[in-house]
mmCIF file of C-alpha atoms and ligand atoms in Angstrom:
data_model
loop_
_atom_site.group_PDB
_atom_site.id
_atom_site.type_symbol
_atom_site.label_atom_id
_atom_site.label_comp_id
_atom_site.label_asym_id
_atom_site.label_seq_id
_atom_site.Cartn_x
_atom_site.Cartn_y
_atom_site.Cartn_z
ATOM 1 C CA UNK A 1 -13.400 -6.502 28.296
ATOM 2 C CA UNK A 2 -16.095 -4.223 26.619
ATOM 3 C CA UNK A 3 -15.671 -3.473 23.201
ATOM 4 C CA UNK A 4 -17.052 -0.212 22.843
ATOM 5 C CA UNK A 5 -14.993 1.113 25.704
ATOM 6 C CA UNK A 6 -11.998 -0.332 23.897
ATOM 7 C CA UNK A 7 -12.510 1.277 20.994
ATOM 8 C CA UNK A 8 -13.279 4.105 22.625
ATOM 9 C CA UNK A 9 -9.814 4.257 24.522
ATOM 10 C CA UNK A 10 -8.420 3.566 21.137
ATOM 11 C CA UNK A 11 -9.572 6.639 19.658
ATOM 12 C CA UNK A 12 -8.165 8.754 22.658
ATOM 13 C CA UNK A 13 -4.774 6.910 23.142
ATOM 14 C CA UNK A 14 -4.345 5.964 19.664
ATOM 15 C CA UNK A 15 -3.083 2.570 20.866
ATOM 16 C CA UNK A 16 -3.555 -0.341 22.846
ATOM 17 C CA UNK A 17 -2.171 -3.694 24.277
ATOM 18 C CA UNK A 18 -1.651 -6.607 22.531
ATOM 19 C CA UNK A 19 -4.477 -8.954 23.841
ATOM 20 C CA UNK A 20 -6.783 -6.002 23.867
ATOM 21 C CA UNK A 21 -6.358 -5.683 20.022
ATOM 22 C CA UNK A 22 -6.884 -8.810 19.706
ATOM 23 C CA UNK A 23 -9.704 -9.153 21.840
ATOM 24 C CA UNK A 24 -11.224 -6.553 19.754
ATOM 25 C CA UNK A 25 -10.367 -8.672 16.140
ATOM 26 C CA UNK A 26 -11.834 -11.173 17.415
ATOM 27 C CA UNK A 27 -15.198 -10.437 18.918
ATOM 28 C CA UNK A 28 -16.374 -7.285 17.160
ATOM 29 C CA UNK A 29 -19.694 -7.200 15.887
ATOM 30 C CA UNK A 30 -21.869 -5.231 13.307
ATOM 31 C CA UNK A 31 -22.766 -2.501 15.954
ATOM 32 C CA UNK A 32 -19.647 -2.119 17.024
ATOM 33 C CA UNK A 33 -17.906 -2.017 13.648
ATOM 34 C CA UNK A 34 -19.905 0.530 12.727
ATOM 35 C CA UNK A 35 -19.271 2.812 15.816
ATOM 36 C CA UNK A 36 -15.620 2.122 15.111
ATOM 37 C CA UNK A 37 -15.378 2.868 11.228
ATOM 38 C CA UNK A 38 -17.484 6.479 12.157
ATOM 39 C CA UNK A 39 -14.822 7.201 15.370
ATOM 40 C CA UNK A 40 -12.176 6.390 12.388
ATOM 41 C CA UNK A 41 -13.344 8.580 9.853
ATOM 42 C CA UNK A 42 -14.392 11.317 11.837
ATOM 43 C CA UNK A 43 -10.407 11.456 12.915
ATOM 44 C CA UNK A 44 -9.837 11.205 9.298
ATOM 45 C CA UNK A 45 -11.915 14.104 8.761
ATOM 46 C CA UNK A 46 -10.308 15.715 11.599
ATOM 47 C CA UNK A 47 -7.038 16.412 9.719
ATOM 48 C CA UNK A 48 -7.654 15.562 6.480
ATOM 49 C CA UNK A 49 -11.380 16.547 5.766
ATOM 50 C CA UNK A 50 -13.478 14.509 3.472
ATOM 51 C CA UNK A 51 -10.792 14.914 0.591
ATOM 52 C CA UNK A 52 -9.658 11.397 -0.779
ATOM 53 C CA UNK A 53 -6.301 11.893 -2.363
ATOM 54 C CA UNK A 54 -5.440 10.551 -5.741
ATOM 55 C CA UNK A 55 -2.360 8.669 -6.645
ATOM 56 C CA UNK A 56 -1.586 8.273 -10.012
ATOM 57 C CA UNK A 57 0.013 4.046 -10.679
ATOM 58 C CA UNK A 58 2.570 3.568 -12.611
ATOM 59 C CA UNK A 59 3.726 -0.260 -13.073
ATOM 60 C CA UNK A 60 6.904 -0.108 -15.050
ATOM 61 C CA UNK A 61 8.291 -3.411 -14.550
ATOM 62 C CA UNK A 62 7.203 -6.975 -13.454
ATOM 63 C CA UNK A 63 10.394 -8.464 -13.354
ATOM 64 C CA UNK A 64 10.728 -9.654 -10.146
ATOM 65 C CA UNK A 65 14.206 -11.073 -8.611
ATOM 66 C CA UNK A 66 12.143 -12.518 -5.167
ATOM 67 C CA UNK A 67 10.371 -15.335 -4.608
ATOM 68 C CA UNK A 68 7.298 -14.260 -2.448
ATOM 69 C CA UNK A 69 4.828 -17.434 -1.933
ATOM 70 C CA UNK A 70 1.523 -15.264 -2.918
ATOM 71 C CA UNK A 71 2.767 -13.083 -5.137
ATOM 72 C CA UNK A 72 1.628 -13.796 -9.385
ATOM 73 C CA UNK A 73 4.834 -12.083 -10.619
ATOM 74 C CA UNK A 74 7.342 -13.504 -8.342
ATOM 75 C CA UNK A 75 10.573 -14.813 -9.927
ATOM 76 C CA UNK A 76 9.661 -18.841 -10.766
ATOM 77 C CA UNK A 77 6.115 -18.359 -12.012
ATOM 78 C CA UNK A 78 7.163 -19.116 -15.890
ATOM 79 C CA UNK A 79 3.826 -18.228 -16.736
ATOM 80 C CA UNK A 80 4.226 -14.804 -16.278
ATOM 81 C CA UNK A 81 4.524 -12.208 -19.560
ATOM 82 C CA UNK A 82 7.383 -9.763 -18.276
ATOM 83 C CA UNK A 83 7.871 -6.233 -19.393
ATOM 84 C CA UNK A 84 9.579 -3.430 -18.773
ATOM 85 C CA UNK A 85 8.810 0.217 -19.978
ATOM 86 C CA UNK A 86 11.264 2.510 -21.637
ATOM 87 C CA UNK A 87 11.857 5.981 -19.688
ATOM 88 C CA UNK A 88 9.956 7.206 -22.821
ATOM 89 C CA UNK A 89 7.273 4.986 -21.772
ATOM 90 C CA UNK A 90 7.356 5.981 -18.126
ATOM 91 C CA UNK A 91 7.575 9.772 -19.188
ATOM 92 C CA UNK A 92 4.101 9.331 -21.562
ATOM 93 C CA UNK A 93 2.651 7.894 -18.699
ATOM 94 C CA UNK A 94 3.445 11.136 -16.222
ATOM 95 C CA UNK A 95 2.439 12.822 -19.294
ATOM 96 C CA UNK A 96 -0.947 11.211 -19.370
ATOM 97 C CA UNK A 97 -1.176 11.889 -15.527
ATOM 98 C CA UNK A 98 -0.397 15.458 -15.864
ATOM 99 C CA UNK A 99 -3.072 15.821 -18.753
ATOM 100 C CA UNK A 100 -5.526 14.593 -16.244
ATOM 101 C CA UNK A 101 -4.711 16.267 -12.879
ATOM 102 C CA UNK A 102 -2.402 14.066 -11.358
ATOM 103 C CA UNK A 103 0.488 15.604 -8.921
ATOM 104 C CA UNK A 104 1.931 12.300 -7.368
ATOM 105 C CA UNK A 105 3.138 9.262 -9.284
ATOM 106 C CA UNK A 106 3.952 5.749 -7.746
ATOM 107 C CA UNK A 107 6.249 3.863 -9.500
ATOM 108 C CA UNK A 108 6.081 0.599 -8.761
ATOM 109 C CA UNK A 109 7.708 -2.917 -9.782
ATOM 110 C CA UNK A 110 9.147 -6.017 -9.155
ATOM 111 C CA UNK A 111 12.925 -5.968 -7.553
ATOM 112 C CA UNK A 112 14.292 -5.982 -11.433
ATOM 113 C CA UNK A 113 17.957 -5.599 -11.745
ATOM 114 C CA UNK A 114 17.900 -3.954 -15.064
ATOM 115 C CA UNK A 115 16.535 -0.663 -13.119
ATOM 116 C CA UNK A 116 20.176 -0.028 -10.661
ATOM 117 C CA UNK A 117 20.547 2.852 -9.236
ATOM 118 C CA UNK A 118 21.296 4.481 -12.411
ATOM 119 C CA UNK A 119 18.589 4.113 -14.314
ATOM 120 C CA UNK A 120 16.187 5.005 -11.453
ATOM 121 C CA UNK A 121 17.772 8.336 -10.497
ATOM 122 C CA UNK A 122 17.301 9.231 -14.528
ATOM 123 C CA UNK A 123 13.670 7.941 -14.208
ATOM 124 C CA UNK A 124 13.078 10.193 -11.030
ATOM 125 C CA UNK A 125 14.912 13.012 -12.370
ATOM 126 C CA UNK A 126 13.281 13.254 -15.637
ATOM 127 C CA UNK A 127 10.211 13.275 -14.145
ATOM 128 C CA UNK A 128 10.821 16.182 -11.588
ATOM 129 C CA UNK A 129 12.236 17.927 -14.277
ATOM 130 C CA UNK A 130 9.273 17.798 -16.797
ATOM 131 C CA UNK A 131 7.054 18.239 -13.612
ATOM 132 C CA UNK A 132 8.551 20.524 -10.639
ATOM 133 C CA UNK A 133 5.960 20.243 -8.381
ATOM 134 C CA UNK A 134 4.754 16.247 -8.551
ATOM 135 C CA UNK A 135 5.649 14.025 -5.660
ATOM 136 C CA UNK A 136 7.273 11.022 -6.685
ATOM 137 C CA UNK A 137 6.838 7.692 -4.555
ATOM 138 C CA UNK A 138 8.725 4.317 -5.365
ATOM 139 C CA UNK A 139 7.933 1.183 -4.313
ATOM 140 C CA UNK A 140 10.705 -1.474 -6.097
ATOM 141 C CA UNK A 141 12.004 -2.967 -2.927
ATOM 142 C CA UNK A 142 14.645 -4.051 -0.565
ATOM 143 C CA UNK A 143 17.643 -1.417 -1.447
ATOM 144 C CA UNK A 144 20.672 -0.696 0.508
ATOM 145 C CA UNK A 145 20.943 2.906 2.356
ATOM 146 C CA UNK A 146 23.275 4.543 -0.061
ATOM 147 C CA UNK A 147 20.914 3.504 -2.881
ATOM 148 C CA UNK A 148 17.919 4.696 -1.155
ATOM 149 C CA UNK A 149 19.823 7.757 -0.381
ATOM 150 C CA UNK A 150 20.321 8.074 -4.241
ATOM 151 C CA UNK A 151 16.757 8.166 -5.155
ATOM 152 C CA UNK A 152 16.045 10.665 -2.521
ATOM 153 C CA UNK A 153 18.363 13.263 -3.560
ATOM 154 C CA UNK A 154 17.484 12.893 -7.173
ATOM 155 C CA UNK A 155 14.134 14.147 -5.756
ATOM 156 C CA UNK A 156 11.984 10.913 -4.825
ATOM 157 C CA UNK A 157 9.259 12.279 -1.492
ATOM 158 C CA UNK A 158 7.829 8.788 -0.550
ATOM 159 C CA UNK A 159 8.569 5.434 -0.740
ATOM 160 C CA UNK A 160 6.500 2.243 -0.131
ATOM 161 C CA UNK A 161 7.619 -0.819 1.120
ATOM 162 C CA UNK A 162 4.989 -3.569 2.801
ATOM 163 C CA UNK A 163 6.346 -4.842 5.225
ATOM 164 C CA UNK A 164 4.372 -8.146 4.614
ATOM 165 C CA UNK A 165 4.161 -9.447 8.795
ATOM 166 C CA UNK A 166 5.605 -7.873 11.776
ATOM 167 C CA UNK A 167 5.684 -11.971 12.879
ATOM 168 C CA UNK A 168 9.061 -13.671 11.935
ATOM 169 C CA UNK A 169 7.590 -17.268 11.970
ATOM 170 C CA UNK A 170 4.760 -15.893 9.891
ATOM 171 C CA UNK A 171 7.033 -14.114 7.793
ATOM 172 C CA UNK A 172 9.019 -17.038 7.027
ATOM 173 C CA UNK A 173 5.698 -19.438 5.826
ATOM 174 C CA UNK A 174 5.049 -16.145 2.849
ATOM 175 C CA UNK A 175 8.766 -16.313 2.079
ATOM 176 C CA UNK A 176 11.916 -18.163 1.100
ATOM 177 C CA UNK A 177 15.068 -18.530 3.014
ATOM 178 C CA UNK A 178 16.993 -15.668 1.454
ATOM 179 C CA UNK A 179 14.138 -12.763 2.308
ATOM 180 C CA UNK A 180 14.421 -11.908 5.709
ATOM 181 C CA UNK A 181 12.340 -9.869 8.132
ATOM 182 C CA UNK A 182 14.850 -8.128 9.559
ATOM 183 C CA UNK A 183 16.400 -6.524 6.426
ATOM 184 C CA UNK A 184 12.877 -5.118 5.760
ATOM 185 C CA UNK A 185 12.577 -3.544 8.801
ATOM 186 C CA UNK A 186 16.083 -2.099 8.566
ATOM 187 C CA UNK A 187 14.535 -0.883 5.154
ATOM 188 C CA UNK A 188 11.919 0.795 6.308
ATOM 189 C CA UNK A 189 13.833 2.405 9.142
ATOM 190 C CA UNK A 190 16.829 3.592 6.995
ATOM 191 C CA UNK A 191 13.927 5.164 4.786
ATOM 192 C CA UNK A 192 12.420 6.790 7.915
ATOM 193 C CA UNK A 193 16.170 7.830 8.627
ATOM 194 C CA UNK A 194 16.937 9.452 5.196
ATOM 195 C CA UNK A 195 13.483 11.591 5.141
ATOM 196 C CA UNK A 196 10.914 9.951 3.281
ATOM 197 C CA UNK A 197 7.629 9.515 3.527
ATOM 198 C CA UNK A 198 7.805 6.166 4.301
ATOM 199 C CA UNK A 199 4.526 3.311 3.911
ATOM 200 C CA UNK A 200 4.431 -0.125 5.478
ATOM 201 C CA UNK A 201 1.963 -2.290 5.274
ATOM 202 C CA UNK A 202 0.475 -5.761 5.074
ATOM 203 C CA UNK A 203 -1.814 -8.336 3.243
ATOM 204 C CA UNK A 204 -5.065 -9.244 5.193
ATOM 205 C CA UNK A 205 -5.605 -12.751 5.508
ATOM 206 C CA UNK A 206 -2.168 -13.905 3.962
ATOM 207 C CA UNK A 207 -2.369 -17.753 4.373
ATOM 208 C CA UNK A 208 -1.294 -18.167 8.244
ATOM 209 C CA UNK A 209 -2.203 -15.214 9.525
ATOM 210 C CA UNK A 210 -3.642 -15.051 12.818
ATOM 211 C CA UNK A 211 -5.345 -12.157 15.115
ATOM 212 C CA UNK A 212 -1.886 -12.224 17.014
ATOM 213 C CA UNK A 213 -0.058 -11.826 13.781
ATOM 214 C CA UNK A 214 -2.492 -8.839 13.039
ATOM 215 C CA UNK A 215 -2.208 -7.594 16.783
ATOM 216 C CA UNK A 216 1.884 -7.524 16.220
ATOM 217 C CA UNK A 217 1.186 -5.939 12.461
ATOM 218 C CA UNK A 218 -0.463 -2.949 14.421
ATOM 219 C CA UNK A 219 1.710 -2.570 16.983
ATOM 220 C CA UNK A 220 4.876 -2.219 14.474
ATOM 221 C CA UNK A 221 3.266 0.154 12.650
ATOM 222 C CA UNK A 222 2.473 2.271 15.568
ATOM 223 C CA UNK A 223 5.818 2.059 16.506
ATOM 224 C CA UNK A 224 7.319 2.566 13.142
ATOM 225 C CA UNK A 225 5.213 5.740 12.895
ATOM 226 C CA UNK A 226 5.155 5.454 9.070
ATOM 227 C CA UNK A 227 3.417 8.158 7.270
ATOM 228 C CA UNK A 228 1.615 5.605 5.134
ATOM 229 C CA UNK A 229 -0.229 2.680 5.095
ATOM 230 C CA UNK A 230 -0.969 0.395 2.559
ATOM 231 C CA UNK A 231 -3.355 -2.831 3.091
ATOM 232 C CA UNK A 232 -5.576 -4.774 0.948
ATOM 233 C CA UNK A 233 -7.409 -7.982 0.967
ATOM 234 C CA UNK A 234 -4.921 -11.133 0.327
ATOM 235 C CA UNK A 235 -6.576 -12.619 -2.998
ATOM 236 C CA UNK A 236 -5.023 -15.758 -4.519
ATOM 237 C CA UNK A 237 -3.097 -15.961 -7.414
ATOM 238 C CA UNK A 238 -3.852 -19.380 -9.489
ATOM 239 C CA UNK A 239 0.222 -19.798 -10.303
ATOM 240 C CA UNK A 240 1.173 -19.626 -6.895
ATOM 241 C CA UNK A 241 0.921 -22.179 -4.038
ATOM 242 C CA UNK A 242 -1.568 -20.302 -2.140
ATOM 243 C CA UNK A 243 -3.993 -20.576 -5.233
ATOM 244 C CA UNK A 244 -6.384 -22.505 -3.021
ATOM 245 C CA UNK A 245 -5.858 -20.250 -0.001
ATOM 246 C CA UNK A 246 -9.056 -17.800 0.668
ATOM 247 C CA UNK A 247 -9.103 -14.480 0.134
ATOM 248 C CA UNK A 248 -9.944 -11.491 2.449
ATOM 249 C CA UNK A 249 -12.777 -10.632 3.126
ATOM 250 C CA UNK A 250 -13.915 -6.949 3.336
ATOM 251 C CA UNK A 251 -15.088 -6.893 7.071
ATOM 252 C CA UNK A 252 -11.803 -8.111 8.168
ATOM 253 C CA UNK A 253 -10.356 -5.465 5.718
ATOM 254 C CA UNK A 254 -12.474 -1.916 7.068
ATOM 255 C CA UNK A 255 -11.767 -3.339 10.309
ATOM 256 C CA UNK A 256 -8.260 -2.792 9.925
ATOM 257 C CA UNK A 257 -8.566 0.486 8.131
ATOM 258 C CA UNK A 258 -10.177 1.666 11.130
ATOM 259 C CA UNK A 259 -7.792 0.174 13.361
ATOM 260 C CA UNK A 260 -4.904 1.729 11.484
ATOM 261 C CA UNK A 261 -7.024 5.418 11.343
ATOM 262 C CA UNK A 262 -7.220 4.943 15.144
ATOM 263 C CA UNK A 263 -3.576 4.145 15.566
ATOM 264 C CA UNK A 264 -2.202 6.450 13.245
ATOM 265 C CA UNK A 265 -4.204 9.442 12.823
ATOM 266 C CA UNK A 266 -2.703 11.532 10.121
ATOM 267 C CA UNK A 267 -1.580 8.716 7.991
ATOM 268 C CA UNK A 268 -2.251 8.187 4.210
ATOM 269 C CA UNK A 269 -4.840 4.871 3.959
ATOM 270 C CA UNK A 270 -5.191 3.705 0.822
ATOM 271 C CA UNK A 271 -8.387 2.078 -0.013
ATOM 272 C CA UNK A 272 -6.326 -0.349 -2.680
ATOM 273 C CA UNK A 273 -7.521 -1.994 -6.035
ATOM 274 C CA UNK A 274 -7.221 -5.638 -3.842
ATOM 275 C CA UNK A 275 -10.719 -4.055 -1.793
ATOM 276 C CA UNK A 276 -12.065 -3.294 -4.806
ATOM 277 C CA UNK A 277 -11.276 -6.539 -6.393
ATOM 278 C CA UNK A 278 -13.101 -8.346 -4.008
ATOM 279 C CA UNK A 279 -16.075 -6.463 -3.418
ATOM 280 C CA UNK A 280 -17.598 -4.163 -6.385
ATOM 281 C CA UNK A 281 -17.877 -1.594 -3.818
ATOM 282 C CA UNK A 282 -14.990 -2.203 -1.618
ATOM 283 C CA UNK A 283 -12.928 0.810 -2.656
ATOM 284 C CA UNK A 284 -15.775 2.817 -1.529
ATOM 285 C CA UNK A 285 -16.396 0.991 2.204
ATOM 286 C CA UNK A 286 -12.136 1.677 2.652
ATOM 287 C CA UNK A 287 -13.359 5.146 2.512
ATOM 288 C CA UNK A 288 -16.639 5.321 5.383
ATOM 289 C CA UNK A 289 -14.180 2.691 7.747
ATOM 290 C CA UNK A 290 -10.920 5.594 7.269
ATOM 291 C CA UNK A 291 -8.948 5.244 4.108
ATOM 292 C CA UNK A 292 -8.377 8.748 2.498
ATOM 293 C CA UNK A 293 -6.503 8.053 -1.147
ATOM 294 C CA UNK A 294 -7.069 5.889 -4.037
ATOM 295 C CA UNK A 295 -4.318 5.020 -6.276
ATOM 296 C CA UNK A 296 -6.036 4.680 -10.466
ATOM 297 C CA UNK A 297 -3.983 2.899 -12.719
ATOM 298 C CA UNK A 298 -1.859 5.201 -15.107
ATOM 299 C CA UNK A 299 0.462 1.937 -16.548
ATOM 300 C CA UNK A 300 -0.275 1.589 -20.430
ATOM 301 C CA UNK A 301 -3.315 -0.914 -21.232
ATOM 302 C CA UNK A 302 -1.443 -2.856 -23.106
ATOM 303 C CA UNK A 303 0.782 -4.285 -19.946
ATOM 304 C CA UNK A 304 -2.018 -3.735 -17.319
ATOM 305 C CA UNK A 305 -2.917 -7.771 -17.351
ATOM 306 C CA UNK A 306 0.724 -8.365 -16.914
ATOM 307 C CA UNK A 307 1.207 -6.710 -13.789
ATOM 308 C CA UNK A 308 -0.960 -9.349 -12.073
ATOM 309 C CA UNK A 309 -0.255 -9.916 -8.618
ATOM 310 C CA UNK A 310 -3.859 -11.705 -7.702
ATOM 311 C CA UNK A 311 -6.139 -13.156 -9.787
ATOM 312 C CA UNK A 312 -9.164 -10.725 -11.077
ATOM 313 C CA UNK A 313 -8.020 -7.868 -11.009
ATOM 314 C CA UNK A 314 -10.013 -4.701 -11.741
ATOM 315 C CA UNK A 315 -9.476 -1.720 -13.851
ATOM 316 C CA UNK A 316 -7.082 -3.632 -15.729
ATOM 317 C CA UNK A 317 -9.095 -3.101 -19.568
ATOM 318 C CA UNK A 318 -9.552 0.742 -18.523
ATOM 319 C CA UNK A 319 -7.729 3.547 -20.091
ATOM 320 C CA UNK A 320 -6.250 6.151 -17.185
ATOM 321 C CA UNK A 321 -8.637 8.455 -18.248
ATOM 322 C CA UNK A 322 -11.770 6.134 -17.862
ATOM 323 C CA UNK A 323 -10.465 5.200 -13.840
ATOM 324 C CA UNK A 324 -9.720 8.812 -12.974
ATOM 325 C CA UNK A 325 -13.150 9.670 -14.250
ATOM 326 C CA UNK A 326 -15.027 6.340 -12.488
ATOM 327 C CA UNK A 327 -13.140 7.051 -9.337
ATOM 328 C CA UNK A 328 -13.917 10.318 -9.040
ATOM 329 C CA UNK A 329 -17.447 9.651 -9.588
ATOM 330 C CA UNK A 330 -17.213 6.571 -7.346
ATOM 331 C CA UNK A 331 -15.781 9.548 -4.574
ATOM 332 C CA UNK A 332 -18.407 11.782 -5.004
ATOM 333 C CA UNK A 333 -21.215 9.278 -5.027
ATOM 334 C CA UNK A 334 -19.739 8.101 -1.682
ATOM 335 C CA UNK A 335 -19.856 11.475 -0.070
ATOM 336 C CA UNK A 336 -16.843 12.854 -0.418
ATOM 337 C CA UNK A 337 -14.574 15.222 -2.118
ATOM 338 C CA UNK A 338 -11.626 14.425 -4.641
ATOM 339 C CA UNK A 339 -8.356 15.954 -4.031
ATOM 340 C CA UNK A 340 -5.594 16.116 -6.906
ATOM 341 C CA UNK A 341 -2.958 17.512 -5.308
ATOM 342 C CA UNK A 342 0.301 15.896 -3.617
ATOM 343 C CA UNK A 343 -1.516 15.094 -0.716
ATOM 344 C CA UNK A 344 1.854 15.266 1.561
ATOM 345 C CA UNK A 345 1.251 13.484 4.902
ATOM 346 C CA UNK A 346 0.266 17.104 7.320
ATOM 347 C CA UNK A 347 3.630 16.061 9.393
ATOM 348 C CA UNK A 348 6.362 15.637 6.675
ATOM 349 C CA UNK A 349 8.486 18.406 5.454
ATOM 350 C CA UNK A 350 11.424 17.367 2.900
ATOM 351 C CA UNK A 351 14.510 17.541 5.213
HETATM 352 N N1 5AD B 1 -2.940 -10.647 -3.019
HETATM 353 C C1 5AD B 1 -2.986 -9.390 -2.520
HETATM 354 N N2 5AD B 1 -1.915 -8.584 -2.458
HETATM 355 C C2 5AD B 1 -0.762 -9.061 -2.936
HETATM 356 N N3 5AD B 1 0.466 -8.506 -2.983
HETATM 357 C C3 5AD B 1 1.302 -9.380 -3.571
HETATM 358 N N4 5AD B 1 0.643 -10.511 -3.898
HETATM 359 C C4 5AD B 1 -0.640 -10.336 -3.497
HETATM 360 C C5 5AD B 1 -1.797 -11.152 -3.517
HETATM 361 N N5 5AD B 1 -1.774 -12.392 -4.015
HETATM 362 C C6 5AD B 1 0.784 -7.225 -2.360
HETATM 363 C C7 5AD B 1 1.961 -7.364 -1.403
HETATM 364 C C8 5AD B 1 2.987 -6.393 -1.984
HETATM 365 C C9 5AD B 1 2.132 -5.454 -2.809
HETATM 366 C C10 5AD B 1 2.845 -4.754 -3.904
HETATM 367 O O1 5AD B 1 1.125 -6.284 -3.333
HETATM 368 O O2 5AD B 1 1.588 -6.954 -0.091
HETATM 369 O O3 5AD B 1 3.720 -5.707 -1.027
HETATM 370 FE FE1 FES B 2 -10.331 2.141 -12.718
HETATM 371 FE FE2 FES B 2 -12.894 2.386 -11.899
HETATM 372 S S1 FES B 2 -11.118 3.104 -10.952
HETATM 373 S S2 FES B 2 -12.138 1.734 -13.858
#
């Protein structure tokens, strides 16, 4: 096999067999990453442009009722300071967005059974009503289809859900018992069904994965079609049993991104906080090898540290305003163009 023709059937198929994936994780070199991250971008550029979208995060709860292996707020680490914001809370921090451009909020959080149904249709429809035209993406979880139904109607667009590993064996090392695999996927499909803009995603090198674990992560997604994709570098978290595991690193990261550009060509690719924890100018490489949105921290200061899912993480000292204003300048230094408005995925109309 020859790797530029590969890639180069990649970016006119937008997909490829198994072993030729992997063939292609695992005996790439600098040349030929290169060649790949400009076929990726230029498709990036092809329907998107140079714009990199901004998301404005909101973390409004670290509460967590799983048990995920890597994860620093998952349900037995004791050492974790919980919180929860009020809807006030939530509401200043939309505010705060607002004030500074933003037109899409994720709100994100642990699976915390104080937010049912209930209390996050109010959350969703409070904000639509104080801001018509904002998209709205959660990302709290496994729900069933009448809840996720719920939050659609009460006006959420887009919802995130990782799925973690297409690979059930694999899945099962990152997870207890009780999670399954195949409840996410029915997730993530029942999501697709209802009319969401729907992200799946993964961790790169989660302890055990393998380039046939990342072959099988691709090949889900490109038949999941999701309009999203989130993926970052696994880092570990020192109160979790993967605390010695290594992290990702960002070559095996922008390869990926580029992969995913290839696969998927109008998605949404974050280049996520994780790449920029691990490399100072990680965030900006996500961009040249695909990614096309950045998601700045809107979550009050004050509980920033406490959303810690891997040890190190940046921006966490930074007011909103101070990110919005770095990452913007980190965008423009880069060579492209900041875009603050919803960003929809060029497919998706709300059904
Ligand atoms: N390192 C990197 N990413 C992590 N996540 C959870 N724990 C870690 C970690 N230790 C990711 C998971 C989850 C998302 C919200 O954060 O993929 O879906
Ligand atoms: Fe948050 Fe740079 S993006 S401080």
């Amino acid at each position: 096999m020859n790797i530029r023709n590969l890639i180069d059937k990649l970016a006119q198929n937008h997909t490829l067999k198994k072993e030729e994936l992997i063939y292609i994780i695992e005996n790439i070199n600098d040349e030929d990453r290169k060649y790949l991250s400009q076929k990726a971008s230029s498709l990036r550029d092809k329907y998107y442009g140079n714009k990199i979208y901004l998301r404005g995060l909101i973390e409004f709860t670290n509460y967590c009722k799983n048990d995920c292996y890597y994860c620093g707020i998952r349900k037995s680490n004791k050492n974790a300071d919980r919180y929860r914001l009020t809807l006030d809370q939530i509401l200043e921090c939309a505010d705060i967005g607002h004030a500074l451009g933003y037109s899409t909020y994720v709100l994100q959080g642990g699976e915390d059974p104080y937010f049912n149904d209930d209390r996050i249709v109010e959350m969703v429809k409070a904000i639509k009503a104080k801001y018509p035209n904002c998209a709205i993406t959660l990302s709290i979880g496994e729900k069933s289809y009448e809840s996720y139904k719920k939050y659609y109607d009460a006006g959420a667009d887009r919802y995130l859900l990782r799925h973690e590993t297409a690979n059930e064996e694999h899945y099962r090392k990152l997870h207890p018992e009780n999670m399954k695999l195949s409840n996410r996927i029915q997730c993530l499909r029942n999501l697709k069904e209802i009319g969401y803009q729907v992200g799946a995603g993964f961790m790169i090198h989660s302890p055990y994965q393998t380039s046939e674990t990342l072959a099988e992560d691709l090949l889900f997604l490109k038949d999941l079609n999701p309009e999203m994709v989130g993926i970052g570098p696994f880092i570990p978290h020192h109160d979790t049993q993967f605390k010695d595991e290594p992290a990702g690193t960002v070559e095996e990261t922008t390869l990926m991104l580029s992969l995913i550009r290839l696969m998927l060509p109008t998605c949404l690719l974050p280049s996520t906080t994780a790449l920029g924890t691990i490399d100072p100018v990680g965030r900006e490489k996500g961009f040249d090898a695909g990614a096309n949105v950045a998601m700045p921290n809107l979550s009050p200061t004050s509980s920033r540290k406490k959303y810690e899912l891997y040890d190190n993480k940046i921006c966490t000292g930074d007011e909103a305003a101070e990110c919005r204003h770095c990452i913007e300048n980190r965008i423009n230094i880069a060579g492209y163009v900041l875009d603050m408005s919803r960003g929809d995925n060029v497919t998706w109309t709300r059904k």
